[in-house]
Coordinates of C-alpha atoms in Angstrom, one line a residue:
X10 CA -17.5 96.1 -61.9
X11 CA -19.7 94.2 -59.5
X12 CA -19.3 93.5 -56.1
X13 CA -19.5 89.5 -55.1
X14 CA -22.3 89.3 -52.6
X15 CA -21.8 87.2 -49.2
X16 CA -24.1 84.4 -50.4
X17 CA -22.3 84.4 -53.6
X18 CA -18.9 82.6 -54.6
X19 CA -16.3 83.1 -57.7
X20 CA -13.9 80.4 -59.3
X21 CA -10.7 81.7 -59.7
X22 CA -9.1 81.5 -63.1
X23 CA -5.6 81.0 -63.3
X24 CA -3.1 83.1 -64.4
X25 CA -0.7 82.7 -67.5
X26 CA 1.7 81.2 -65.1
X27 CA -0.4 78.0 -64.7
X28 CA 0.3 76.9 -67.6
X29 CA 4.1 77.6 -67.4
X30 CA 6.5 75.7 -66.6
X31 CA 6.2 77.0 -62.6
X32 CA 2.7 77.4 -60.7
X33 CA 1.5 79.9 -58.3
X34 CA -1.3 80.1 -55.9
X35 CA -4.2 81.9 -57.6
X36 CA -5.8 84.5 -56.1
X37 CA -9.1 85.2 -55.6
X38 CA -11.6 87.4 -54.1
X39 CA -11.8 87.8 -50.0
X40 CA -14.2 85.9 -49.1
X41 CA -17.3 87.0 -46.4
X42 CA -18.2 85.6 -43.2
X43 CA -21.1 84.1 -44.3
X44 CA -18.8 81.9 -46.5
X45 CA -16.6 80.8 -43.8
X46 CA -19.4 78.8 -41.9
X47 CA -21.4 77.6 -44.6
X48 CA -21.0 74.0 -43.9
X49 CA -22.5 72.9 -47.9
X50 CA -18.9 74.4 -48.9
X51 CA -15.5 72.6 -49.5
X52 CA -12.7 73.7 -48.0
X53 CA -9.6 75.3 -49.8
X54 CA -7.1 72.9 -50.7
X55 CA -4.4 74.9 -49.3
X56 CA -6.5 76.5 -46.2
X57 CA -5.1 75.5 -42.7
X58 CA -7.1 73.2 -40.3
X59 CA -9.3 75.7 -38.2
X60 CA -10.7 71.8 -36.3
X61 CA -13.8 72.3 -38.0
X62 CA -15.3 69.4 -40.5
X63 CA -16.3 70.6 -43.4
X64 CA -18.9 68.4 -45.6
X65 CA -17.7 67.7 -49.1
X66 CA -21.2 66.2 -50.2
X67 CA -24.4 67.9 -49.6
X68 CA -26.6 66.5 -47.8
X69 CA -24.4 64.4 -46.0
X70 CA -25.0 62.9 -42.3
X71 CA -23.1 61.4 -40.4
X72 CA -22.6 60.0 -36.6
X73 CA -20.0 59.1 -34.2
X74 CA -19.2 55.5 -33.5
X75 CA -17.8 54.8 -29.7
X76 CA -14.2 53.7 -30.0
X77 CA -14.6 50.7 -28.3
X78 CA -17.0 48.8 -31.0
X79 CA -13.9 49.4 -34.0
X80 CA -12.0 47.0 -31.1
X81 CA -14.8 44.1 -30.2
X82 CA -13.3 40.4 -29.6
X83 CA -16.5 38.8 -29.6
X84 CA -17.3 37.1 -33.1
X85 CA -21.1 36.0 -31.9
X86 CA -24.2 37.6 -33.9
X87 CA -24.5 41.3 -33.6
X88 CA -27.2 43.3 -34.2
X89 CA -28.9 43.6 -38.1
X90 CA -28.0 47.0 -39.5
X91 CA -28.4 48.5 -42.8
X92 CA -25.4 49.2 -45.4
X93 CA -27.0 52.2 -46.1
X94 CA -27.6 53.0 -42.4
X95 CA -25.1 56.2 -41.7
X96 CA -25.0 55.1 -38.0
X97 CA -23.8 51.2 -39.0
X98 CA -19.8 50.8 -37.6
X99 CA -17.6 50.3 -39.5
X100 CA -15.6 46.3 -39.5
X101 CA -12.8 46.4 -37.4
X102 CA -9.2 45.9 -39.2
X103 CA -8.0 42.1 -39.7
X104 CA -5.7 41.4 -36.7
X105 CA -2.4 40.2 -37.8
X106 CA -2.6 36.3 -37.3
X107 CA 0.0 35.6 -34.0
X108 CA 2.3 33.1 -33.8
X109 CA 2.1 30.3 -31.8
X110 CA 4.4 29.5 -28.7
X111 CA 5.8 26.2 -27.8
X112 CA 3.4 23.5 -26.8
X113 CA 3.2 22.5 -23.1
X114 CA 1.4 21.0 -20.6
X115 CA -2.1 22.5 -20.4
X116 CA -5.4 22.1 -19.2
X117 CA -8.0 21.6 -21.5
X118 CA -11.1 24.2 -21.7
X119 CA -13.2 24.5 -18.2
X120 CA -16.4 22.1 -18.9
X121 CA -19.4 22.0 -17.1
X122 CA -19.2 21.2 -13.1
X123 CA -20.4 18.0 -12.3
X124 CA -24.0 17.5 -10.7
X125 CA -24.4 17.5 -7.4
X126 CA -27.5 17.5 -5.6
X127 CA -27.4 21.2 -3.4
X128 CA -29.3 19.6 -0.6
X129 CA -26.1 16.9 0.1
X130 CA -23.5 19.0 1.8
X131 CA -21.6 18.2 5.3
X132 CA -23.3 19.7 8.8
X133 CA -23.2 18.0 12.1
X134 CA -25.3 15.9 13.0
X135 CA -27.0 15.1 16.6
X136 CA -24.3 13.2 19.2
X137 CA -24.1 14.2 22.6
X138 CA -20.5 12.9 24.7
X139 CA -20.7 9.7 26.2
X140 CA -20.5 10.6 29.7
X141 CA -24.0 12.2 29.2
X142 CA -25.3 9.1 27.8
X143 CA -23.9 7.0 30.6
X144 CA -25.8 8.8 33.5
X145 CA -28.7 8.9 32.2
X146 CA -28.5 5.5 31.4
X147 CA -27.8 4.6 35.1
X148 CA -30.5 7.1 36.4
X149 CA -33.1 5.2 34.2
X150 CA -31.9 1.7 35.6
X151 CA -32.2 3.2 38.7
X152 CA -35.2 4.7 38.6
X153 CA -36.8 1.0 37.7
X154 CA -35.4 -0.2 40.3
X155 CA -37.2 2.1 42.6
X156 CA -40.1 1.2 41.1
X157 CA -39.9 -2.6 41.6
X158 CA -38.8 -2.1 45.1
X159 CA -42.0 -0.3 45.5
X160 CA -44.3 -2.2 44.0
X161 CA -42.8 -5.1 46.2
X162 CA -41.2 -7.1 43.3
X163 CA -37.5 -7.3 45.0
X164 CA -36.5 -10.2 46.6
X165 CA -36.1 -10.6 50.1
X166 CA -32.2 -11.3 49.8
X167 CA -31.4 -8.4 47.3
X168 CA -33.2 -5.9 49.9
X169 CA -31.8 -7.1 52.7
X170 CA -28.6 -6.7 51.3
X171 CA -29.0 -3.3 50.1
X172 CA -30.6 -2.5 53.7
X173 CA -33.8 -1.5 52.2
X174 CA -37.3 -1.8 54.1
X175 CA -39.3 -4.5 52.8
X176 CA -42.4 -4.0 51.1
X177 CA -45.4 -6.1 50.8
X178 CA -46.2 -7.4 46.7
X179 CA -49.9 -6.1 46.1
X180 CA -49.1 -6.6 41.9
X181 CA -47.8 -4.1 39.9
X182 CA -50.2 -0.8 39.1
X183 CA -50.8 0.2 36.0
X184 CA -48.9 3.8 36.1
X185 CA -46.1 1.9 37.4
X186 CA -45.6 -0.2 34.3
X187 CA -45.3 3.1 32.7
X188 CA -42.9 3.9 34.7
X189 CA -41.0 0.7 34.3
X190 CA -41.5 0.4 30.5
X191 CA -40.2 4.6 30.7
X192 CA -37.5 3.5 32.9
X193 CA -36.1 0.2 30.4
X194 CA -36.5 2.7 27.0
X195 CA -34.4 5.2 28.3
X196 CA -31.6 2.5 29.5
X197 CA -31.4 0.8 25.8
X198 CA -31.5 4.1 24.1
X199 CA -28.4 5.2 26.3
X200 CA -26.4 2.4 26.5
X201 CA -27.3 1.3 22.5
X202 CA -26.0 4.4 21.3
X203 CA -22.7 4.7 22.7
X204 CA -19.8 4.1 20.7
X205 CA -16.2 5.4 20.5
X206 CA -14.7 7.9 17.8
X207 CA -10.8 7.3 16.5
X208 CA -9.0 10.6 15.1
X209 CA -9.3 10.2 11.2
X210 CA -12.9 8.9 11.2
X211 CA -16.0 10.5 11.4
X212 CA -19.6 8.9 10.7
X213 CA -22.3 9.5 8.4
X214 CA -26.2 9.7 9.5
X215 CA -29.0 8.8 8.0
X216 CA -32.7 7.5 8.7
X217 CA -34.9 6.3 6.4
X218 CA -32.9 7.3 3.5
X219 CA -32.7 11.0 4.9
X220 CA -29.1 12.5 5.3
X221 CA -29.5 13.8 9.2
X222 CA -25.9 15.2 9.3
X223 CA -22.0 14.2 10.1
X224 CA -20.3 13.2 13.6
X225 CA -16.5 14.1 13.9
X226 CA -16.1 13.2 17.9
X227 CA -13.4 11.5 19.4
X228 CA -14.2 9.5 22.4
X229 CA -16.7 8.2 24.1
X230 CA -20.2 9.4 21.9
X231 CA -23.7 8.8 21.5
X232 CA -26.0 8.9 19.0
X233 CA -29.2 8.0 18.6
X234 CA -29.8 3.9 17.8
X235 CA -32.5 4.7 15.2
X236 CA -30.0 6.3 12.9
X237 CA -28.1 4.1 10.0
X238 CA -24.2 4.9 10.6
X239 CA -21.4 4.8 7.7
X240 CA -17.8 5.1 9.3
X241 CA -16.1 7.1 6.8
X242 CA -12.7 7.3 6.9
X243 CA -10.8 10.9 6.7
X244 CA -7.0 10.7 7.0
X245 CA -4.6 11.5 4.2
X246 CA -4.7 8.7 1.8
X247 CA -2.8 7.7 -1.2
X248 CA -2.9 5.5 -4.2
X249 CA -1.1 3.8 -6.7
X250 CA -2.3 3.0 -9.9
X251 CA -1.2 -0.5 -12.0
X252 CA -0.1 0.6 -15.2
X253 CA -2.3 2.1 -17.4
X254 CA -2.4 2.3 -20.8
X255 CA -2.8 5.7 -23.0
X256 CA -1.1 7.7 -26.3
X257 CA 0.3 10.8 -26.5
X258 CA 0.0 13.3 -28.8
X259 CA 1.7 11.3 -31.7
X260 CA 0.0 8.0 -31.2
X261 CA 2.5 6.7 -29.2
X262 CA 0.8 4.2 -26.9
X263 CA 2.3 4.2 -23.7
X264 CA 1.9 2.8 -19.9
X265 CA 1.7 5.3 -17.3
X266 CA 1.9 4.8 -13.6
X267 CA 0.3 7.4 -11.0
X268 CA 0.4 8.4 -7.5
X269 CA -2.7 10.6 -6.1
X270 CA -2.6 12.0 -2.9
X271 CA -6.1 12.9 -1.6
X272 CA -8.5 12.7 1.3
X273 CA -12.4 13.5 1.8
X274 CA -13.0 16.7 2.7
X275 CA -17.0 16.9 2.9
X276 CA -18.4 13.2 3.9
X277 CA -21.6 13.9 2.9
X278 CA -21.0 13.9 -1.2
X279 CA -18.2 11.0 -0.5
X280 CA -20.7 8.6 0.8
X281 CA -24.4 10.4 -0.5
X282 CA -23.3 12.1 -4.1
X283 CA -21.8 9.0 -5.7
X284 CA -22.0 5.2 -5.3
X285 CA -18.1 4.3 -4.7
X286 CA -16.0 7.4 -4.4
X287 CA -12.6 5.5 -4.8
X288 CA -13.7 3.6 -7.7
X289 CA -14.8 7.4 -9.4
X290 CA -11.2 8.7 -7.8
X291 CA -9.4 5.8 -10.4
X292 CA -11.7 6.3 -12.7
X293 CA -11.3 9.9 -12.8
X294 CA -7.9 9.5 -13.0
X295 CA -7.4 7.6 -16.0
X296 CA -9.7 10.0 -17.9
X297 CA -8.1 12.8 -16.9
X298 CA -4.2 11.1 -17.5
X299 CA -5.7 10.6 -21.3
X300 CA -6.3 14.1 -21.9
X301 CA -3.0 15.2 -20.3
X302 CA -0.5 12.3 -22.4
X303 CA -2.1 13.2 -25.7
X304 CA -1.4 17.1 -25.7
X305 CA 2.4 16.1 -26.2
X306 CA 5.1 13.8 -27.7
X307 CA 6.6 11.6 -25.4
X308 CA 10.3 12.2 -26.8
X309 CA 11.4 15.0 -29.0
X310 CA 14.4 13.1 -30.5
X311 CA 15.5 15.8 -33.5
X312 CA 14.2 19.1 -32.1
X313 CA 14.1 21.0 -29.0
X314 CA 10.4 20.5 -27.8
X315 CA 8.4 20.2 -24.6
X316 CA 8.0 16.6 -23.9
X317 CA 6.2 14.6 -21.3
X318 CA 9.5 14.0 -19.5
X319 CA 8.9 17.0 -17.9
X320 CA 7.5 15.5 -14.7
X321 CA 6.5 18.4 -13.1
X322 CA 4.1 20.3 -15.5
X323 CA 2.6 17.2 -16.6
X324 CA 2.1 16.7 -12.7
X325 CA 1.0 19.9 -12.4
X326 CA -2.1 19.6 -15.4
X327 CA -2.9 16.6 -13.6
X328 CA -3.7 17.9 -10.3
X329 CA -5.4 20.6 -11.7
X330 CA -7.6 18.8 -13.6
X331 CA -8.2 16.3 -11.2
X332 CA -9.4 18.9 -8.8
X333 CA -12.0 20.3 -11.0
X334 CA -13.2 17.1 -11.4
X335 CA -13.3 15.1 -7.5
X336 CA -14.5 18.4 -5.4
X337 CA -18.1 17.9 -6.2
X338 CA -18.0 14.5 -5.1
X339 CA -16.1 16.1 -1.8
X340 CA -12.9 14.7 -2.5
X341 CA -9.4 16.6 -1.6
X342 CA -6.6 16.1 -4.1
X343 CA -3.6 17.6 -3.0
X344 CA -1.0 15.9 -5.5
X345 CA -1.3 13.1 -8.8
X346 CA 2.5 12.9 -10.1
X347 CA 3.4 10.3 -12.8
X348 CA 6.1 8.0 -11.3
X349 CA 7.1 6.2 -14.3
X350 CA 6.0 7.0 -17.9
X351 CA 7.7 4.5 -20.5
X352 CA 6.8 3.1 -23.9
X353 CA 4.7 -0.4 -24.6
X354 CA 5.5 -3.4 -24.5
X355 CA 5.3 -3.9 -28.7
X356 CA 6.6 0.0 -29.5
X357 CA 9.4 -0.1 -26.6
X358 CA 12.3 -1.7 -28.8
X359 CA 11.6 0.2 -32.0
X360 CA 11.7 3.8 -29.9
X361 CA 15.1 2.4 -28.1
X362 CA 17.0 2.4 -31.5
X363 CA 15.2 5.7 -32.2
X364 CA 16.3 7.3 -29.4
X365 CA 19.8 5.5 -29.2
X366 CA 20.1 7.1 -33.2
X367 CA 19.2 10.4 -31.6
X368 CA 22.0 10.4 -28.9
X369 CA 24.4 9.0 -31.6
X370 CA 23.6 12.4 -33.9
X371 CA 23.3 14.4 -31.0
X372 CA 27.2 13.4 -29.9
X373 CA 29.1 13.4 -33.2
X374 CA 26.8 16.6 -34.4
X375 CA 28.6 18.2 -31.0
X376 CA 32.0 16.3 -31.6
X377 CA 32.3 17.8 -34.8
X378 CA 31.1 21.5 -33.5
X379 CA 34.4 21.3 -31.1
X380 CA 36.6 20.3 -33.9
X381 CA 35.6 22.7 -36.6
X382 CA 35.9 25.3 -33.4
X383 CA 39.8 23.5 -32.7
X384 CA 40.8 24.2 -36.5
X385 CA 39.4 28.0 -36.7
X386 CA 41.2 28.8 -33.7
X387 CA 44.5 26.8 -34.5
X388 CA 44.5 28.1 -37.9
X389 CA 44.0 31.9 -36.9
X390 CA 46.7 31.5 -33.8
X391 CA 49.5 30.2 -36.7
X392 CA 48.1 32.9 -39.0
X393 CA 48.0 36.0 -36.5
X394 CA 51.3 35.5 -34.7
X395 CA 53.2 35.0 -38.1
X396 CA 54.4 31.7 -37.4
X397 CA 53.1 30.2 -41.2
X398 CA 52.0 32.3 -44.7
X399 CA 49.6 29.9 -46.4
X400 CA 47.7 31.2 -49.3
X401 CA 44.2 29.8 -50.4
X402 CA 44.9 26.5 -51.4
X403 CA 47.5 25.9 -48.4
X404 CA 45.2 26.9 -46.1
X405 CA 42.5 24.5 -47.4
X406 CA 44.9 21.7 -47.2
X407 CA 45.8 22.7 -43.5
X408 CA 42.2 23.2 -42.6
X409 CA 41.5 19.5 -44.0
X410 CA 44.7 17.9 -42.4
X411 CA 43.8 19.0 -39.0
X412 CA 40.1 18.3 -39.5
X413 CA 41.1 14.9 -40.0
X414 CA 43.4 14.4 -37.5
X415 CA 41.3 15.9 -34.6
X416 CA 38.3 14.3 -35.6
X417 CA 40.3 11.0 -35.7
X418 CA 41.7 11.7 -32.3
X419 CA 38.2 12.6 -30.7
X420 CA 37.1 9.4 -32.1
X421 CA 39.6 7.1 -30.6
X422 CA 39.4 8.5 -27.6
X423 CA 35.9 8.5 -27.4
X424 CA 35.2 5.5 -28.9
X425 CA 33.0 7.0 -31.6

């Protein structure tokens, strides 16, 4: 008999029970410790898992692949691999398709922000107070006056009145027309820039096309003469469109009146980034009430369905989109709300007997709910207490009789 070697294996044969009508495990010879690592050899079919992966084809290779790429949302081009690449994942299972929610109000998909030039943004710009202004101002007009007094160029009158000495007119020296001409640019400089500055306004500088910054002072201020001002004006405003026309998502047209709340925030962009920032504001505004009115119907009349009635969300996309689009241009919205959103002119009278026909369905749909509910419950009381022993077709006739008179009672006195 010869002794299996450890790099040597044996095939069971079976017994004469395997091909009986029961089986049993066949046995075969122990096998060595050189067998139990080879990796080239299958495993038993009835061997218990030791955690160790056992090759089933020789020569085979294989890799791990990271858990997270069998779970990838992104559907852009990958990388080119090779079917025949061992190392290529493998394609994620099809996601179940999911089912879509009720439609409401939403904001359409972020776009690009709008263009604004970085180099326009609010700062302050130069303005000293008043009062500054004012005294030097006075100490220039007084400094020409010493000047002319000196020189002799007073009259006799005007210095005796102010009790001056009197001095003797030799002309007027050359450094003292430089002091005079000094004097007389320093006065129309301080007295030509003054101005006063209400609460809610502020003013926009600029020289030679250059933006050289904002002045929010109240009071008595002063700013430079050279510089072109805009007043610009910065309380809360609001505005009120005319009715404007649009479609909602049926094709519905429809006229739709808006209130925006809003105020500028950065005067800068308001008066630099764009030519006429109220005319954008309306314009905005009707773009932006378009996209809104056409993500839903205007009336559900047969179903149970978001509708633009909802004020408040449609308010709310509004805002929201509105925002997005006035900031660059350094407008403030704090609120657009719908105030009245009704049908057209030529569609108005054809979707008043719509909806009239809807009500009407909708009352005698629930007029008949209650009755059938009146005639279960009379029917069960007379039935359950023993009061009446109605067999099939009795009861049918009692369940019509009473069907017919509630429902003709409900009608009368409703009017149906």
């Amino acid at each position: 008999m010869q002794t299996p070697t450890p790099t040597q294996t044996q095939t069971p044969t079976p017994g004469p029970a395997a091909s009986g009508g029961g089986e049993s495990p066949p046995r075969g010879p122990a096998v060595g410790p050189a067998q139990a690592v080879a990796p080239a050899q299958a495993a038993a079919p009835g061997a218990p898992d030791t955690g160790r992966r056992v090759a089933v084809i020789r020569g085979e290779s294989t890799a791990e692949i990271p858990v997270h790429l069998l779970f990838r949302d992104d559907t852009g081009p990958g990388p080119v691999v090779h079917a025949a690449d061992p190392r290529a994942p493998r394609p994620a299972a099809a996601r179940p398709p999911q089912q879509a929610g009720p439609r409401s109000v939403v904001a359409a998909p972020a776009r690009p922000a709008t263009p604004v030039d970085p180099r326009i943004a609010e700062r302050p710009g130069p303005a000293v107070p008043g009062g500054v202004a004012v005294a030097a101002g006075i100490i220039a007009l007084a400094g020409c006056g010493a000047v002319t007094w000196w020189a002799g160029v007073l009259p006799r009158a005007l210095t005796a009145l102010l009790r001056l000495p009197a001095h003797p007119y030799h002309g007027i020296r050359l450094e003292q027309w430089g002091l005079l001409a000094l004097g007389a640019t320093v006065a129309v400089l301080a007295f030509g820039g003054l101005d006063r500055g209400h609460v809610g306004y502020a003013w926009v500088l600029s020289l030679f096309g250059d933006y050289r910054g904002s002045v929010r002072r109240t009071g008595l201020v002063w700013m430079s003469p050279l510089l072109l001002r805009r007043r610009v004006d910065l309380r809360l405003r609001h505005w009120r469109s005319e009715p404007m026309g649009a479609v909602d998502a049926r094709g519905t047209a429809l006229q739709v009146v808006v209130l925006v709340v809003w105020r500028i925030r950065d005067t800068a962009r308001a008066t630099l980034a764009v030519a006429d920032h109220e005319r954008y504001l309306r314009e905005q505004v009707e773009a932006a009430m378009a996209r809104v009115l056409s993500q839903l119907p205007a009336d559900a009349f047969h179903e149970d369905a978001p509708t633009l009635r909802n004020a408040e969300a449609v308010g709310e996309a509004l805002t929201r989109m509105l925002k997005e689009e006035a900031e660059p241009v350094g407008i403030e919205l704090y609120a657009a709300q719908p105030t009245r959103i009704e049908y057209a002119p030529e569609v108005a009278a054809a979707m008043r007997r719509q909806r009239v026909a809807a009500i009407d369905a909708q009352h005698r749909d629930s007029v008949l709910t209650s009755v059938v509910d009146a005639v279960d419950d009379t029917v069960h009381r007379l039935t359950s207490r023993g009061l009446v022993e109605l067999d099939a077709y009795e009861r049918k006739a009692l369940v019509k009789d009473l069907t017919v008179a509630f429902y003709t009672g409900r009608g009368a006195g409703e009017g149906v």
